[in-house]
């Protein structure tokens, strides 16, 4: 299969020296890309800025902002059999990017933000028959309820619900993989490599039943 995986955070520029981002390390997305490659798939990895080595034998596309990631993913989406959005894409970016460094002033400072494109929701709208979409739901509360809502709203085939109540960046994970047919697989706790291998096994098996 041709599988596109996104990973890592995005960086939303504020001025020449500052950006808004999040604590995603990219480890899960990279582990998924490697697991898919090792299972014999043709993998494209679209990655935000992370401190990980570029995996061999994948088509690697480095990006910075949510807009860059949207452009890279949408330009490659049509011929993918599966797209797995493991990236922690920023939901907001600064409404205005300053050309010069913002200087401090006395008193409070207010930052105006605007929404970024929801890449996965866009993919859900343009999904062609037979194409599979896998999303991630990183939640600190109401994990399954929020994840199921995202699966339906974004027209996904699977969603990997991941509790981040203890924060991002841990080396082991538990993922609850929900299918659109009501299927539920609990994967882990295990290393991200083992979770990724199992996740790829399930989502690439017809109907997700193994
Ligand atoms: N995602 C995306 N584009 C965005 C934001 C998120 O493609 N601009 C994808 C993520 O890669 C992930 C999924 O959407 O696979 C879930 O993202 P999240 O932001 O948690 O979901 P939301 O529906 O935006 O809900 P909320 O902000 O309420 O958690």
Tab-separated table of C-alpha atoms and ligand atoms in Angstrom:
chain	number	residue	atom	x	y	z
A	1	UNK	CA	0.000	0.000	0.000
A	2	UNK	CA	1.006	3.631	-0.419
A	3	UNK	CA	0.875	5.050	3.097
A	4	UNK	CA	1.445	8.687	4.087
A	5	UNK	CA	2.244	9.345	7.742
A	6	UNK	CA	2.495	12.752	9.421
A	7	UNK	CA	4.508	13.234	12.591
A	8	UNK	CA	5.759	15.766	15.091
A	9	UNK	CA	4.568	19.240	16.033
A	10	UNK	CA	4.109	22.243	13.781
A	11	UNK	CA	5.673	25.635	14.414
A	12	UNK	CA	3.586	28.738	13.898
A	13	UNK	CA	5.781	31.764	13.359
A	14	UNK	CA	5.188	34.890	15.450
A	15	UNK	CA	8.238	36.982	14.553
A	16	UNK	CA	11.771	36.201	13.261
A	17	UNK	CA	12.827	34.620	16.572
A	18	UNK	CA	9.611	33.196	18.071
A	19	UNK	CA	6.993	30.586	17.286
A	20	UNK	CA	4.040	28.767	18.906
A	21	UNK	CA	4.355	24.983	19.083
A	22	UNK	CA	3.630	21.995	21.340
A	23	UNK	CA	5.422	19.167	23.138
A	24	UNK	CA	5.082	16.495	20.433
A	25	UNK	CA	8.390	14.653	19.907
A	26	UNK	CA	7.342	12.822	16.719
A	27	UNK	CA	8.320	9.445	18.212
A	28	UNK	CA	4.953	7.764	17.578
A	29	UNK	CA	4.649	9.037	14.011
A	30	UNK	CA	8.210	7.964	13.200
A	31	UNK	CA	7.620	4.535	14.767
A	32	UNK	CA	4.472	4.163	12.632
A	33	UNK	CA	6.316	5.177	9.450
A	34	UNK	CA	9.084	2.639	10.217
A	35	UNK	CA	6.583	-0.118	11.072
A	36	UNK	CA	4.723	0.500	7.790
A	37	UNK	CA	8.002	0.473	5.834
A	38	UNK	CA	9.105	-2.750	7.567
A	39	UNK	CA	5.774	-4.364	6.641
A	40	UNK	CA	6.636	-3.691	2.982
A	41	UNK	CA	4.558	-0.570	2.311
A	42	UNK	CA	5.581	2.447	0.240
A	43	UNK	CA	5.848	5.168	2.906
A	44	UNK	CA	5.903	8.965	2.766
A	45	UNK	CA	6.703	10.702	6.060
A	46	UNK	CA	5.674	14.365	6.359
A	47	UNK	CA	7.345	15.642	9.496
A	48	UNK	CA	7.318	18.797	11.554
A	49	UNK	CA	10.565	19.815	13.297
A	50	UNK	CA	11.798	16.999	15.589
A	51	UNK	CA	15.110	15.765	17.013
A	52	UNK	CA	14.913	12.296	15.406
A	53	UNK	CA	17.015	10.719	12.656
A	54	UNK	CA	15.377	10.579	9.231
A	55	UNK	CA	14.302	6.937	8.667
A	56	UNK	CA	15.817	5.136	5.696
A	57	UNK	CA	13.762	3.973	2.733
A	58	UNK	CA	10.883	6.376	3.200
A	59	UNK	CA	10.057	9.462	1.137
A	60	UNK	CA	10.817	12.192	3.685
A	61	UNK	CA	9.131	15.605	3.482
A	62	UNK	CA	10.180	18.074	6.193
A	63	UNK	CA	7.738	20.905	6.957
A	64	UNK	CA	7.425	23.632	9.532
A	65	UNK	CA	3.940	25.153	9.878
A	66	UNK	CA	0.410	23.716	9.731
A	67	UNK	CA	0.016	25.489	6.368
A	68	UNK	CA	3.209	23.799	5.039
A	69	UNK	CA	1.963	20.429	6.296
A	70	UNK	CA	-1.461	20.984	4.709
A	71	UNK	CA	0.161	21.815	1.350
A	72	UNK	CA	2.460	18.766	1.473
A	73	UNK	CA	-0.315	16.363	2.502
A	74	UNK	CA	-3.003	17.664	0.125
A	75	UNK	CA	-0.571	17.581	-2.832
A	76	UNK	CA	0.167	13.882	-2.180
A	77	UNK	CA	-3.212	12.714	-0.849
A	78	UNK	CA	-4.922	11.612	-4.059
A	79	UNK	CA	-2.690	8.607	-4.787
A	80	UNK	CA	-2.341	7.369	-1.183
A	81	UNK	CA	-4.139	4.197	-0.084
A	82	UNK	CA	-3.909	5.264	3.544
A	83	UNK	CA	-3.111	8.474	5.411
A	84	UNK	CA	-2.203	8.335	9.097
A	85	UNK	CA	-2.256	11.753	10.782
A	86	UNK	CA	-0.080	11.288	13.860
A	87	UNK	CA	1.178	14.889	13.799
A	88	UNK	CA	0.202	17.315	16.557
A	89	UNK	CA	-0.892	20.021	14.153
A	90	UNK	CA	-1.420	23.458	15.704
A	91	UNK	CA	-5.089	24.459	15.735
A	92	UNK	CA	-4.218	28.189	15.815
A	93	UNK	CA	-1.504	30.450	14.423
A	94	UNK	CA	-0.743	34.121	15.039
A	95	UNK	CA	-3.088	36.263	12.900
A	96	UNK	CA	-0.153	38.477	12.010
A	97	UNK	CA	3.510	37.526	11.582
A	98	UNK	CA	5.767	40.434	12.539
A	99	UNK	CA	8.706	41.109	10.226
A	100	UNK	CA	10.798	42.487	13.085
A	101	UNK	CA	11.328	41.052	16.546
A	102	UNK	CA	8.490	42.111	18.866
A	103	UNK	CA	9.861	44.398	21.576
A	104	UNK	CA	8.594	44.114	25.124
A	105	UNK	CA	6.461	46.857	26.601
A	106	UNK	CA	5.061	47.548	30.039
A	107	UNK	CA	1.844	45.792	30.993
A	108	UNK	CA	-0.059	42.892	29.460
A	109	UNK	CA	0.442	41.693	25.894
A	110	UNK	CA	-2.387	40.152	23.872
A	111	UNK	CA	-1.781	37.798	20.981
A	112	UNK	CA	-4.457	37.421	18.313
A	113	UNK	CA	-4.713	33.926	16.818
A	114	UNK	CA	-6.570	32.502	13.838
A	115	UNK	CA	-7.529	28.920	13.007
A	116	UNK	CA	-5.293	26.776	10.846
A	117	UNK	CA	-6.684	24.381	8.258
A	118	UNK	CA	-7.904	21.112	9.772
A	119	UNK	CA	-5.965	18.799	7.452
A	120	UNK	CA	-7.651	15.597	8.557
A	121	UNK	CA	-11.161	17.040	8.250
A	122	UNK	CA	-10.233	18.203	4.717
A	123	UNK	CA	-8.972	14.710	3.862
A	124	UNK	CA	-12.221	13.248	5.230
A	125	UNK	CA	-14.231	15.437	2.842
A	126	UNK	CA	-12.174	14.484	-0.244
A	127	UNK	CA	-11.699	10.784	0.633
A	128	UNK	CA	-12.029	8.533	-2.378
A	129	UNK	CA	-13.598	5.045	-2.223
A	130	UNK	CA	-11.134	2.535	-0.804
A	131	UNK	CA	-8.862	5.164	0.757
A	132	UNK	CA	-8.389	4.782	4.521
A	133	UNK	CA	-7.903	7.640	6.989
A	134	UNK	CA	-6.450	7.162	10.456
A	135	UNK	CA	-6.490	9.995	12.975
A	136	UNK	CA	-5.073	10.454	16.437
A	137	UNK	CA	-6.903	11.890	19.407
A	138	UNK	CA	-4.564	13.073	22.132
A	139	UNK	CA	-6.805	13.865	25.067
A	140	UNK	CA	-6.407	14.731	28.726
A	141	UNK	CA	-10.043	13.828	29.605
A	142	UNK	CA	-13.101	11.967	28.226
A	143	UNK	CA	-10.748	9.980	25.984
A	144	UNK	CA	-13.106	7.579	24.195
A	145	UNK	CA	-16.023	9.978	23.913
A	146	UNK	CA	-13.842	12.718	22.372
A	147	UNK	CA	-12.069	10.222	20.093
A	148	UNK	CA	-15.334	8.716	18.790
A	149	UNK	CA	-16.630	12.259	18.112
A	150	UNK	CA	-13.527	13.044	16.020
A	151	UNK	CA	-13.806	9.746	14.115
A	152	UNK	CA	-17.349	10.645	13.053
A	153	UNK	CA	-16.875	14.403	12.476
A	154	UNK	CA	-13.765	13.936	10.337
A	155	UNK	CA	-15.104	10.891	8.380
A	156	UNK	CA	-12.263	8.592	9.522
A	157	UNK	CA	-11.871	4.816	9.315
A	158	UNK	CA	-9.858	4.528	12.533
A	159	UNK	CA	-8.855	6.773	15.381
A	160	UNK	CA	-6.037	6.066	17.814
A	161	UNK	CA	-7.088	7.440	21.183
A	162	UNK	CA	-4.126	8.323	23.278
A	163	UNK	CA	-4.272	9.689	26.824
A	164	UNK	CA	-1.825	12.544	27.298
A	165	UNK	CA	-2.899	13.247	30.871
A	166	UNK	CA	0.730	12.496	31.852
A	167	UNK	CA	2.105	14.669	29.038
A	168	UNK	CA	3.742	14.117	25.657
A	169	UNK	CA	7.143	12.563	25.055
A	170	UNK	CA	6.994	9.315	27.019
A	171	UNK	CA	8.686	6.203	25.570
A	172	UNK	CA	5.802	3.820	26.237
A	173	UNK	CA	2.206	4.236	25.249
A	174	UNK	CA	-1.248	2.768	25.391
A	175	UNK	CA	-3.426	3.413	22.376
A	176	UNK	CA	-7.102	2.492	22.053
A	177	UNK	CA	-7.795	2.022	18.370
A	178	UNK	CA	-11.438	2.633	17.458
A	179	UNK	CA	-12.820	1.600	14.060
A	180	UNK	CA	-15.738	3.185	12.239
A	181	UNK	CA	-17.502	-0.207	12.393
A	182	UNK	CA	-17.440	-0.043	16.212
A	183	UNK	CA	-14.279	-2.191	16.581
A	184	UNK	CA	-12.053	-1.501	19.575
A	185	UNK	CA	-8.484	-2.717	20.126
A	186	UNK	CA	-6.422	-1.820	23.178
A	187	UNK	CA	-2.734	-1.744	22.234
A	188	UNK	CA	-0.141	-1.587	25.012
A	189	UNK	CA	1.144	-0.457	27.380
A	190	UNK	CA	4.237	-1.153	25.304
A	191	UNK	CA	7.087	0.624	23.572
A	192	UNK	CA	6.061	2.977	20.774
A	193	UNK	CA	7.703	0.547	18.304
A	194	UNK	CA	5.508	-2.346	19.444
A	195	UNK	CA	2.374	-0.165	19.560
A	196	UNK	CA	3.164	1.126	16.051
A	197	UNK	CA	3.703	-2.399	14.641
A	198	UNK	CA	0.386	-3.609	16.058
A	199	UNK	CA	-1.441	-0.490	14.879
A	200	UNK	CA	-0.132	-0.990	11.316
A	201	UNK	CA	-1.143	-4.673	11.431
A	202	UNK	CA	-4.702	-3.781	12.394
A	203	UNK	CA	-5.287	-0.829	10.058
A	204	UNK	CA	-3.837	-2.634	7.013
A	205	UNK	CA	-5.898	-5.796	7.602
A	206	UNK	CA	-9.171	-5.695	5.656
A	207	UNK	CA	-12.061	-4.598	7.956
A	208	UNK	CA	-9.555	-4.124	10.779
A	209	UNK	CA	-10.369	-7.564	12.202
A	210	UNK	CA	-7.434	-9.607	13.457
B	1	LIG	N1	-5.335	17.557	12.852
B	1	LIG	C1	-5.184	18.037	11.563
B	1	LIG	N2	-5.142	19.383	11.333
B	1	LIG	C2	-5.268	20.259	12.350
B	1	LIG	C3	-5.437	19.793	13.673
B	1	LIG	C4	-5.456	18.429	13.889
B	1	LIG	O1	-5.078	17.235	10.631
B	1	LIG	N3	-5.216	21.588	12.103
B	1	LIG	C5	-5.406	16.088	13.073
B	1	LIG	C6	-4.336	15.545	13.981
B	1	LIG	O2	-3.198	15.143	13.250
B	1	LIG	C7	-5.042	14.343	14.619
B	1	LIG	C8	-6.504	14.762	14.663
B	1	LIG	O3	-6.633	15.808	13.702
B	1	LIG	O4	-4.945	13.192	13.803
B	1	LIG	C9	-7.003	15.208	16.017
B	1	LIG	O5	-6.628	16.505	16.274
B	1	LIG	P1	-7.211	17.422	17.451
B	1	LIG	O6	-6.678	18.793	17.266
B	1	LIG	O7	-6.966	16.745	18.755
B	1	LIG	O8	-8.766	17.353	17.170
B	1	LIG	P2	-9.848	18.428	17.111
B	1	LIG	O9	-10.957	17.796	16.344
B	1	LIG	O10	-9.234	19.693	16.600
B	1	LIG	O11	-10.403	18.604	18.569
B	1	LIG	P3	-9.945	19.423	19.879
B	1	LIG	O12	-9.112	20.577	19.462
B	1	LIG	O13	-11.234	19.770	20.469
B	1	LIG	O14	-9.184	18.423	20.707
